[in-house]
Amino acid sequence: MDIANLLSFWAVSLLLIVTPGPDWAFVLGHAFRRRPLIWPLLGIGLGYLGLTFVVSGGLGALVARHPALLSIVTVLGVIVLLRIGWTMVRAALSGQVAVAVEETAPAAEPRGGGVATLTRTDAVVDKRKRIIATGAAVSGLNPKGLMLFIALLPQFVAPAAWPVTAQMFVLGLVFIVSATCFYALLGIFAGRVLAGSAQASRILTGVAGGAMMVVAAAMLAQHFL
């Protein structure tokens, strides 16, 4: 691959990643509640990985050519964003923002508590799966992200280098790694610095949730109006 193209794409990717959006709100929501960041980050990465497969495989152009398919993606993305945004706003209003991280097992288990431990572990695993699925939906069902990949990746492909599909896939991986690293740093900063104040956490969580709902409404209006 052309190194100059790769570095140029990385620079453009950073500009897009540092721009606040649904991914920011989702990560900050977990950071302010002092919950582990690995699961939302994994979900966001999987969502963008799905977009990379879609675009590099040529399916992105198919979606772009069929308004009905894009409308379905838009509606699903809006529903997910509205649900998460409302959850964050409600948590901010109720004061349930700065909470302790859940433990995977109780500190001391009474005799005969094997079934209870297993049930608790299953519940934790199910919760992690839901967080991963939600994170994947936030990034993967974002029609703007899909259209961005469709419009952005082809511009940094060198015709005489690797196969076009391989180049797009590598560029997608560069975006995913960059985004994951930035969101991890953002979440750590928010969790250790901003989440120290319960009032600040409530305000920022409410603002992030409200911003996510506004973004969802804007996406819906832009697509159908």
XYZ file of C-alpha atoms in Angstrom:
225
model
C 0.000 0.000 0.000
C 0.981 3.618 -0.535
C 2.341 4.830 2.824
C 1.470 8.431 1.983
C -2.165 7.441 1.378
C -2.211 5.435 4.595
C -0.868 8.331 6.673
C -3.253 10.768 5.006
C -6.200 8.504 5.796
C -5.031 8.167 9.400
C -4.869 11.952 9.769
C -8.375 12.380 8.353
C -9.627 9.547 10.570
C -8.315 11.274 13.695
C -10.173 14.456 12.785
C -13.391 12.473 12.479
C -12.792 10.432 15.628
C -12.163 13.439 17.881
C -15.454 15.000 16.744
C -18.120 14.281 19.407
C -20.883 11.944 18.351
C -22.873 8.868 19.415
C -19.697 6.882 20.128
C -18.545 9.587 22.534
C -21.845 9.583 24.381
C -21.916 5.799 24.677
C -18.374 5.594 26.076
C -18.852 8.545 28.423
C -22.071 7.048 29.752
C -20.154 3.991 30.938
C -17.188 6.011 32.161
C -19.332 8.284 34.331
C -20.965 5.234 35.896
C -17.497 3.810 36.590
C -18.224 0.691 34.573
C -15.554 -1.302 32.675
C -14.783 0.247 29.294
C -13.609 -2.897 27.538
C -17.133 -4.082 26.664
C -18.477 -0.867 25.081
C -15.169 -0.415 23.251
C -15.358 -3.973 21.962
C -18.908 -3.391 20.754
C -18.007 -0.162 18.951
C -15.030 -1.869 17.323
C -17.177 -4.776 16.141
C -19.715 -2.364 14.679
C -17.058 -0.566 12.663
C -15.562 -3.904 11.666
C -18.946 -4.839 10.229
C -19.013 -1.575 8.272
C -15.518 -2.333 6.989
C -16.638 -5.729 5.700
C -19.724 -4.163 4.125
C -17.808 -1.426 2.318
C -14.747 -3.444 1.308
C -16.999 -6.226 0.041
C -18.922 -3.869 -2.206
C -22.186 -4.085 -0.272
C -21.944 -0.458 0.801
C -22.551 0.701 -2.753
C -25.584 -1.597 -2.917
C -27.047 0.001 0.194
C -26.304 3.449 -1.164
C -28.130 2.680 -4.429
C -31.284 1.438 -2.677
C -32.993 4.144 -0.591
C -35.262 1.598 1.106
C -32.306 -0.278 2.606
C -30.707 2.938 3.775
C -34.025 4.031 5.303
C -34.206 0.793 7.300
C -30.657 1.299 8.584
C -31.486 4.899 9.472
C -34.617 4.002 11.439
C -32.849 1.223 13.343
C -29.932 3.518 14.143
C -32.268 6.281 15.345
C -34.152 3.876 17.608
C -30.921 2.669 19.203
C -29.591 6.202 19.717
C -32.874 7.475 21.177
C -33.075 4.568 23.595
C -29.503 5.018 24.845
C -29.845 8.802 25.009
C -33.053 8.622 27.026
C -31.476 6.085 29.404
C -28.571 8.464 30.031
C -30.852 11.475 30.552
C -33.060 9.515 32.946
C -29.996 8.336 34.892
C -28.760 11.920 35.150
C -32.127 13.181 36.381
C -32.446 10.419 38.956
C -28.866 10.843 40.180
C -27.897 7.253 39.350
C -24.723 8.125 37.448
C -21.667 7.628 39.636
C -22.051 4.025 40.763
C -19.585 1.362 41.737
C -18.360 -1.202 39.237
C -20.196 -4.490 39.496
C -18.196 -7.390 40.853
C -18.181 -10.669 38.943
C -18.631 -12.680 42.127
C -19.497 -11.972 45.770
C -16.665 -11.553 48.241
C -17.828 -14.416 50.447
C -20.143 -17.191 49.388
C -22.050 -19.221 51.951
C -22.080 -22.998 51.906
C -24.196 -24.426 49.168
C -24.007 -21.194 47.179
C -22.699 -22.753 43.981
C -25.999 -22.281 42.134
C -26.222 -18.647 43.220
C -22.666 -18.025 42.029
C -23.423 -19.619 38.671
C -26.588 -17.558 38.280
C -24.744 -14.356 39.124
C -21.975 -15.187 36.646
C -24.525 -15.912 33.908
C -26.201 -12.576 34.588
C -22.865 -10.746 34.306
C -22.071 -12.514 31.035
C -25.503 -11.665 29.622
C -25.069 -8.027 30.627
C -21.691 -7.856 28.920
C -23.175 -9.354 25.768
C -25.919 -6.721 25.785
C -23.344 -3.937 26.185
C -21.279 -5.315 23.297
C -24.371 -5.654 21.107
C -25.478 -2.119 21.948
C -22.034 -0.704 21.174
C -21.997 -2.535 17.848
C -25.416 -1.102 17.060
C -24.317 2.444 17.942
C -21.445 2.344 15.441
C -22.690 -0.225 12.945
C -26.229 1.125 12.527
C -25.105 4.703 12.098
C -26.012 5.511 8.465
C -23.679 8.480 8.510
C -20.847 6.135 9.422
C -21.799 3.827 6.568
C -21.950 6.658 4.044
C -18.710 8.069 5.446
C -16.925 4.771 4.873
C -18.367 4.550 1.367
C -17.229 8.071 0.491
C -13.911 8.061 2.378
C -12.214 4.704 1.859
C -12.119 4.726 -1.976
C -10.320 8.085 -1.972
C -7.246 6.555 -0.332
C -6.947 3.454 -2.513
C -3.930 3.214 -4.840
C -4.920 1.406 -8.075
C -1.470 -0.114 -8.674
C -0.987 -1.441 -5.146
C -2.798 -4.266 -3.321
C -6.255 -5.414 -4.412
C -8.841 -2.718 -3.754
C -10.760 -4.902 -1.290
C -7.618 -5.599 0.748
C -6.660 -1.923 0.822
C -10.124 -0.850 2.011
C -10.061 -3.506 4.711
C -6.659 -2.328 5.988
C -7.851 1.283 6.002
C -10.920 0.215 7.960
C -8.704 -1.533 10.516
C -6.607 1.626 10.862
C -9.774 3.572 11.647
C -10.964 0.964 14.150
C -7.648 0.835 16.047
C -7.387 4.632 16.133
C -10.981 5.054 17.302
C -10.683 2.374 19.980
C -7.482 3.879 21.399
C -8.939 7.393 21.475
C -12.211 6.285 23.084
C -10.258 4.293 25.675
C -8.244 7.385 26.631
C -11.430 9.467 26.652
C -13.189 6.993 28.909
C -10.242 6.713 31.304
C -10.002 10.495 31.580
C -13.730 10.863 32.129
C -13.860 8.033 34.659
C -10.892 9.174 36.747
C -11.148 12.947 36.494
C -14.662 14.032 35.579
C -16.533 11.253 37.377
C -14.990 12.299 40.696
C -17.723 14.900 41.046
C -21.219 13.432 41.223
C -22.788 16.686 40.064
C -20.400 17.018 37.113
C -21.059 13.409 36.158
C -24.810 13.972 36.209
C -24.567 17.121 34.123
C -22.204 15.645 31.538
C -24.168 12.406 31.329
C -27.387 14.323 30.799
C -25.771 16.562 28.178
C -24.259 13.562 26.373
C -27.591 11.719 26.422
C -29.471 14.773 25.212
C -26.904 15.322 22.457
C -27.332 11.711 21.334
C -31.106 12.179 21.104
C -30.630 15.407 19.122
C -28.250 13.624 16.749
C -30.806 10.848 16.279
C -33.591 13.339 15.514
C -31.331 15.243 13.105
C -30.434 12.014 11.305
C -34.108 11.138 10.915
C -35.053 14.609 9.682
C -32.121 14.798 7.276
C -32.985 11.457 5.719
C -36.749 11.793 5.332
C -37.258 15.551 4.915
